[in-house]
Amino acid sequence: MPQKEYLGIDIGASGIKGAVVNIKKGTLTSERLRLATPSPSTPNEVAKVFAQLVKELKYKGKVIGVGFPSVVKKGVARTAANIHKDWIGTNIEKLFSKATGCEVFVRNDADVAGIAEMNYGAGANRKDTVLIVTIGSGLGSALFRNGHLIPNTEFGHFYLKGHNKVVEQFTSDGARKRQDLSWKEWASRFDRYLETVALLLSPDLIILGGGGSKKFDKFESYLSFKAVPIIPAELLNNAGIIGAAGYAYQMEKAVLNLDV
Ligand code: BGC
């Protein structure tokens, strides 16, 4: 009988957040802890903070799920846009397993946030094409059709006409803060982003996750893009933690629709 509670950890460019999750309900059963991502965010330094977080949460289980901000294939980081370049080629699962003595399963952070929303949140029971966009230090994406994830999409990394930087560099929440943009200014950039992804993917629903999901009311009225319904993540920025825990559960073989 698999355990019902798993530790989910969401690794971001500025914070490492974790909590124990009841995977039947998709709810947190422990406090949510956040430790700052070390700078420089090299693999060994992040692994130390990761182990400290697991210790502080007094997790009794043996399996941990993790969302990580890069393309992740078979537990190995393949890109590093907002995290130290030394991560490229690092086996994240092995590194964190060694640091904690637990079995660790890792996927892209936006993919696990999407897994949470599709199972417990705004995308539950949706069979059509759902795009989750996470707004944080970068722009993450997760694409679902009939509840199935197409992993490692990187829809924050294309170029818009007239720009020499990838779109997340001027449309993420990180860019808004760095450039001190008003919500109206930022929303006009995000509008262009939405128009482009909608043109390319024809989603039926767009769910906004990440830290930006908590600020939806600040920019919703400035968005002129109306072609596709846009809603904030129901699990707000806990989606990453909950989805990571759900993914760990799936890897131990369970019953949820987490076929990824
Ligand atoms: C990374 C993605 C990640 C997103 C959100 C991007 O810079 O390339 O893999 O999902 O940031 O953290």
Short mmCIF file of C-alpha atoms and ligand atoms in Angstrom, two decimals:
data_model
loop_
_atom_site.label_atom_id
_atom_site.label_comp_id
_atom_site.label_asym_id
_atom_site.label_seq_id
_atom_site.Cartn_x
_atom_site.Cartn_y
_atom_site.Cartn_z
CA MET A 1 0.00 0.00 0.00
CA PRO A 2 1.72 3.26 -1.04
CA GLN A 3 1.93 6.01 1.53
CA LYS A 4 -0.62 8.85 1.33
CA GLU A 5 1.65 11.72 2.24
CA TYR A 6 4.63 12.81 0.19
CA LEU A 7 7.04 15.67 0.48
CA GLY A 8 6.93 18.04 -2.51
CA ILE A 9 9.69 20.57 -3.10
CA ASP A 10 9.60 23.40 -5.60
CA ILE A 11 13.01 24.78 -6.54
CA GLY A 12 13.00 28.30 -7.90
CA ALA A 13 15.62 30.88 -8.80
CA SER A 14 14.99 32.80 -5.57
CA GLY A 15 13.39 30.32 -3.15
CA ILE A 16 13.23 26.61 -2.35
CA LYS A 17 9.74 25.82 -1.04
CA GLY A 18 8.45 22.58 0.42
CA ALA A 19 5.61 20.95 2.35
CA VAL A 20 4.19 17.52 3.02
CA VAL A 21 1.13 16.88 0.84
CA ASN A 22 -1.85 14.58 1.16
CA ILE A 23 -1.91 13.28 -2.39
CA LYS A 24 -5.51 12.03 -2.19
CA LYS A 25 -6.79 15.54 -1.52
CA GLY A 26 -3.96 17.63 -2.97
CA THR A 27 -3.65 19.61 0.25
CA LEU A 28 -0.71 20.56 2.47
CA THR A 29 -0.50 18.63 5.75
CA SER A 30 2.58 20.37 7.14
CA GLU A 31 3.67 23.97 7.31
CA ARG A 32 5.05 25.37 4.06
CA LEU A 33 8.71 26.23 4.47
CA ARG A 34 10.78 28.44 2.21
CA LEU A 35 14.55 28.81 2.27
CA ALA A 36 16.43 31.20 0.01
CA THR A 37 18.09 29.68 -3.05
CA PRO A 38 21.83 30.06 -2.43
CA SER A 39 23.84 32.37 -4.64
CA PRO A 40 25.67 31.15 -6.63
CA SER A 41 23.08 28.40 -7.10
CA THR A 42 25.58 25.61 -7.84
CA PRO A 43 24.45 21.98 -7.48
CA ASN A 44 26.33 21.34 -4.22
CA GLU A 45 25.11 24.54 -2.54
CA VAL A 46 21.49 23.91 -3.58
CA ALA A 47 21.75 20.29 -2.38
CA LYS A 48 22.79 21.54 1.09
CA VAL A 49 19.77 23.84 1.35
CA PHE A 50 17.54 21.07 -0.02
CA ALA A 51 18.73 18.67 2.72
CA GLN A 52 18.22 21.37 5.35
CA LEU A 53 14.64 21.95 4.20
CA VAL A 54 13.87 18.20 4.38
CA LYS A 55 15.32 18.11 7.89
CA GLU A 56 13.38 21.17 9.08
CA LEU A 57 10.13 19.70 7.76
CA LYS A 58 10.80 16.52 9.80
CA TYR A 59 9.65 14.38 6.90
CA LYS A 60 9.21 10.73 7.90
CA GLY A 61 8.64 9.32 4.40
CA LYS A 62 11.25 7.91 2.08
CA VAL A 63 10.21 9.43 -1.25
CA ILE A 64 10.40 13.09 -2.32
CA GLY A 65 9.06 14.76 -5.47
CA VAL A 66 10.76 17.86 -6.88
CA GLY A 67 9.97 20.54 -9.44
CA PHE A 68 13.14 21.99 -10.95
CA PRO A 69 13.43 25.07 -13.25
CA SER A 70 14.99 23.41 -16.28
CA VAL A 71 14.39 20.80 -18.93
CA VAL A 72 14.68 17.51 -17.00
CA LYS A 73 15.16 14.19 -18.76
CA LYS A 74 15.53 10.99 -16.74
CA GLY A 75 16.41 13.04 -13.66
CA VAL A 76 19.16 15.02 -15.44
CA ALA A 77 19.03 18.82 -15.95
CA ARG A 78 19.45 19.71 -19.61
CA THR A 79 19.18 23.52 -19.50
CA ALA A 80 19.83 26.25 -16.92
CA ALA A 81 18.24 29.60 -17.78
CA ASN A 82 17.68 30.96 -14.26
CA ILE A 83 19.95 28.69 -12.27
CA HIS A 84 23.72 28.10 -12.23
CA LYS A 85 25.08 26.68 -15.50
CA ASP A 86 26.85 23.86 -13.60
CA TRP A 87 23.45 22.17 -13.40
CA ILE A 88 23.56 21.23 -17.06
CA GLY A 89 24.27 17.49 -17.18
CA THR A 90 23.83 17.05 -13.40
CA ASN A 91 21.75 14.10 -12.27
CA ILE A 92 19.47 16.00 -9.88
CA GLU A 93 17.79 12.85 -8.58
CA LYS A 94 21.10 11.24 -7.61
CA LEU A 95 22.46 14.43 -6.05
CA PHE A 96 19.39 15.03 -3.85
CA SER A 97 19.06 11.33 -2.96
CA LYS A 98 22.64 11.35 -1.72
CA ALA A 99 22.02 14.55 0.25
CA THR A 100 18.89 13.24 2.01
CA GLY A 101 18.97 9.42 1.96
CA CYS A 102 15.49 9.50 0.35
CA GLU A 103 14.44 8.39 -3.10
CA VAL A 104 13.96 11.56 -5.16
CA PHE A 105 11.98 12.06 -8.37
CA VAL A 106 12.46 15.27 -10.35
CA ARG A 107 10.59 16.93 -13.22
CA ASN A 108 10.39 20.40 -14.71
CA ASP A 109 8.78 22.88 -12.26
CA ALA A 110 6.04 24.09 -14.61
CA ASP A 111 5.21 20.49 -15.56
CA VAL A 112 4.64 19.52 -11.92
CA ALA A 113 2.59 22.69 -11.28
CA GLY A 114 0.52 21.63 -14.29
CA ILE A 115 0.14 18.10 -12.92
CA ALA A 116 -1.30 19.61 -9.72
CA GLU A 117 -3.74 21.90 -11.52
CA MET A 118 -4.92 19.13 -13.85
CA ASN A 119 -5.55 16.74 -10.98
CA TYR A 120 -6.71 18.93 -8.12
CA GLY A 121 -7.24 22.42 -9.47
CA ALA A 122 -8.49 24.58 -12.31
CA GLY A 123 -7.85 21.94 -15.01
CA ALA A 124 -9.44 18.94 -13.28
CA ASN A 125 -11.46 16.78 -15.72
CA ARG A 126 -10.49 18.87 -18.74
CA LYS A 127 -10.07 16.73 -21.84
CA ASP A 128 -9.22 19.52 -24.27
CA THR A 129 -5.94 21.41 -24.76
CA VAL A 130 -4.88 23.19 -21.58
CA LEU A 131 -1.79 25.35 -21.33
CA ILE A 132 -0.35 26.25 -17.94
CA VAL A 133 2.00 29.23 -17.89
CA THR A 134 3.95 29.88 -14.70
CA ILE A 135 4.97 33.46 -14.10
CA GLY A 136 8.02 33.87 -11.86
CA SER A 137 11.72 34.59 -12.32
CA GLY A 138 11.22 32.95 -15.72
CA LEU A 139 8.18 31.89 -17.74
CA GLY A 140 7.43 28.16 -17.47
CA SER A 141 4.94 26.16 -19.50
CA ALA A 142 3.09 22.84 -19.34
CA LEU A 143 0.86 21.59 -22.13
CA PHE A 144 -1.90 19.01 -21.60
CA ARG A 145 -4.26 17.27 -23.97
CA ASN A 146 -6.85 14.86 -22.61
CA GLY A 147 -5.08 15.18 -19.24
CA HIS A 148 -1.78 13.99 -20.71
CA LEU A 149 1.32 16.09 -20.35
CA ILE A 150 3.75 16.78 -23.18
CA PRO A 151 6.79 17.32 -20.94
CA ASN A 152 9.54 19.93 -21.12
CA THR A 153 7.85 22.46 -23.37
CA GLU A 154 9.76 25.72 -23.02
CA PHE A 155 7.30 28.36 -24.15
CA GLY A 156 9.21 31.07 -22.33
CA HIS A 157 12.13 30.63 -24.68
CA PHE A 158 11.01 31.69 -28.12
CA TYR A 159 11.84 35.02 -29.76
CA LEU A 160 9.17 37.56 -30.59
CA LYS A 161 9.66 39.61 -33.74
CA GLY A 162 11.71 42.71 -33.03
CA HIS A 163 13.42 41.31 -29.92
CA ASN A 164 16.89 39.87 -29.52
CA LYS A 165 16.13 38.19 -26.19
CA VAL A 166 13.90 35.21 -25.44
CA VAL A 167 10.40 36.22 -24.38
CA GLU A 168 10.77 35.39 -20.65
CA GLN A 169 13.55 37.95 -20.35
CA PHE A 170 11.12 40.80 -20.79
CA THR A 171 7.75 39.22 -19.92
CA SER A 172 8.38 37.27 -16.69
CA ASP A 173 7.64 38.60 -13.21
CA GLY A 174 11.41 38.84 -12.76
CA ALA A 175 11.56 41.22 -15.75
CA ARG A 176 8.65 43.29 -14.37
CA LYS A 177 10.52 43.77 -11.10
CA ARG A 178 13.94 44.36 -12.70
CA GLN A 179 12.58 46.97 -15.07
CA ASP A 180 10.15 48.42 -12.55
CA LEU A 181 7.22 48.10 -14.98
CA SER A 182 3.72 49.19 -14.03
CA TRP A 183 1.10 46.39 -14.20
CA LYS A 184 -0.31 48.06 -17.30
CA GLU A 185 3.08 48.08 -19.05
CA TRP A 186 3.77 44.50 -18.07
CA ALA A 187 0.29 43.36 -19.15
CA SER A 188 0.77 44.79 -22.64
CA ARG A 189 3.92 42.63 -22.98
CA PHE A 190 2.12 39.60 -21.58
CA ASP A 191 -0.75 40.21 -24.02
CA ARG A 192 1.66 39.79 -26.92
CA TYR A 193 3.02 36.63 -25.35
CA LEU A 194 -0.51 35.20 -24.95
CA GLU A 195 -1.44 36.08 -28.54
CA THR A 196 1.62 34.23 -29.81
CA VAL A 197 1.22 31.05 -27.74
CA ALA A 198 -2.48 30.98 -28.62
CA LEU A 199 -1.66 31.28 -32.31
CA LEU A 200 0.88 28.46 -32.09
CA LEU A 201 -1.00 26.02 -29.84
CA SER A 202 -4.74 26.84 -30.01
CA PRO A 203 -5.33 26.05 -26.34
CA ASP A 204 -8.92 25.85 -25.01
CA LEU A 205 -7.90 27.15 -21.60
CA ILE A 206 -4.86 28.98 -20.21
CA ILE A 207 -4.10 28.63 -16.49
CA LEU A 208 -1.64 31.09 -14.96
CA GLY A 209 0.52 29.68 -12.18
CA GLY A 210 3.71 30.53 -10.31
CA GLY A 211 4.10 33.56 -8.04
CA GLY A 212 2.24 35.64 -10.68
CA SER A 213 -0.97 33.67 -10.07
CA LYS A 214 -1.38 35.44 -6.72
CA LYS A 215 -1.24 38.81 -8.48
CA PHE A 216 -3.87 38.04 -11.13
CA ASP A 217 -6.25 40.71 -9.83
CA LYS A 218 -3.53 43.33 -10.32
CA PHE A 219 -3.20 42.79 -14.07
CA GLU A 220 -6.38 40.99 -15.22
CA SER A 221 -8.19 44.20 -16.16
CA TYR A 222 -5.23 45.36 -18.31
CA LEU A 223 -5.17 42.26 -20.49
CA SER A 224 -6.83 42.81 -23.84
CA PHE A 225 -6.28 39.22 -25.01
CA LYS A 226 -9.70 37.57 -24.88
CA ALA A 227 -9.50 34.79 -27.48
CA VAL A 228 -9.01 32.03 -24.89
CA PRO A 229 -10.31 31.92 -21.30
CA ILE A 230 -7.52 32.74 -18.83
CA ILE A 231 -7.80 31.83 -15.16
CA PRO A 232 -5.36 31.82 -12.24
CA ALA A 233 -4.19 28.50 -10.79
CA GLU A 234 -6.57 27.36 -8.06
CA LEU A 235 -3.67 26.05 -6.01
CA LEU A 236 -1.89 29.37 -6.56
CA ASN A 237 1.84 29.07 -6.04
CA ASN A 238 1.47 25.86 -4.00
CA ALA A 239 0.81 24.06 -7.28
CA GLY A 240 4.54 23.34 -7.69
CA ILE A 241 4.79 21.70 -4.26
CA ILE A 242 1.56 19.72 -4.63
CA GLY A 243 2.38 18.55 -8.15
CA ALA A 244 5.89 17.49 -7.13
CA ALA A 245 4.44 15.37 -4.32
CA GLY A 246 1.82 13.96 -6.71
CA TYR A 247 4.55 13.04 -9.16
CA ALA A 248 6.49 11.18 -6.43
CA TYR A 249 3.30 9.28 -5.63
CA GLN A 250 2.81 8.36 -9.26
CA MET A 251 6.36 7.10 -9.49
CA GLU A 252 5.64 4.75 -6.59
CA LYS A 253 2.68 3.51 -8.64
CA ALA A 254 -0.66 4.75 -7.63
CA VAL A 255 -4.06 5.61 -8.99
CA LEU A 256 -4.23 9.28 -9.93
CA ASN A 257 -4.25 10.46 -13.53
CA LEU A 258 -0.58 11.38 -13.45
CA ASP A 259 0.44 9.56 -16.58
CA VAL A 260 3.57 11.51 -17.49
C1 BGC B 1 13.14 27.50 -17.57
C2 BGC B 1 12.01 26.51 -17.48
C3 BGC B 1 11.23 26.75 -16.21
C4 BGC B 1 10.79 28.20 -16.12
C5 BGC B 1 10.07 28.50 -14.82
C6 BGC B 1 12.61 28.90 -17.44
O1 BGC B 1 13.66 29.81 -17.51
O2 BGC B 1 13.83 27.35 -18.80
O3 BGC B 1 12.50 25.19 -17.52
O4 BGC B 1 10.10 25.91 -16.19
O5 BGC B 1 11.91 29.05 -16.22
O6 BGC B 1 10.89 28.29 -13.72
#
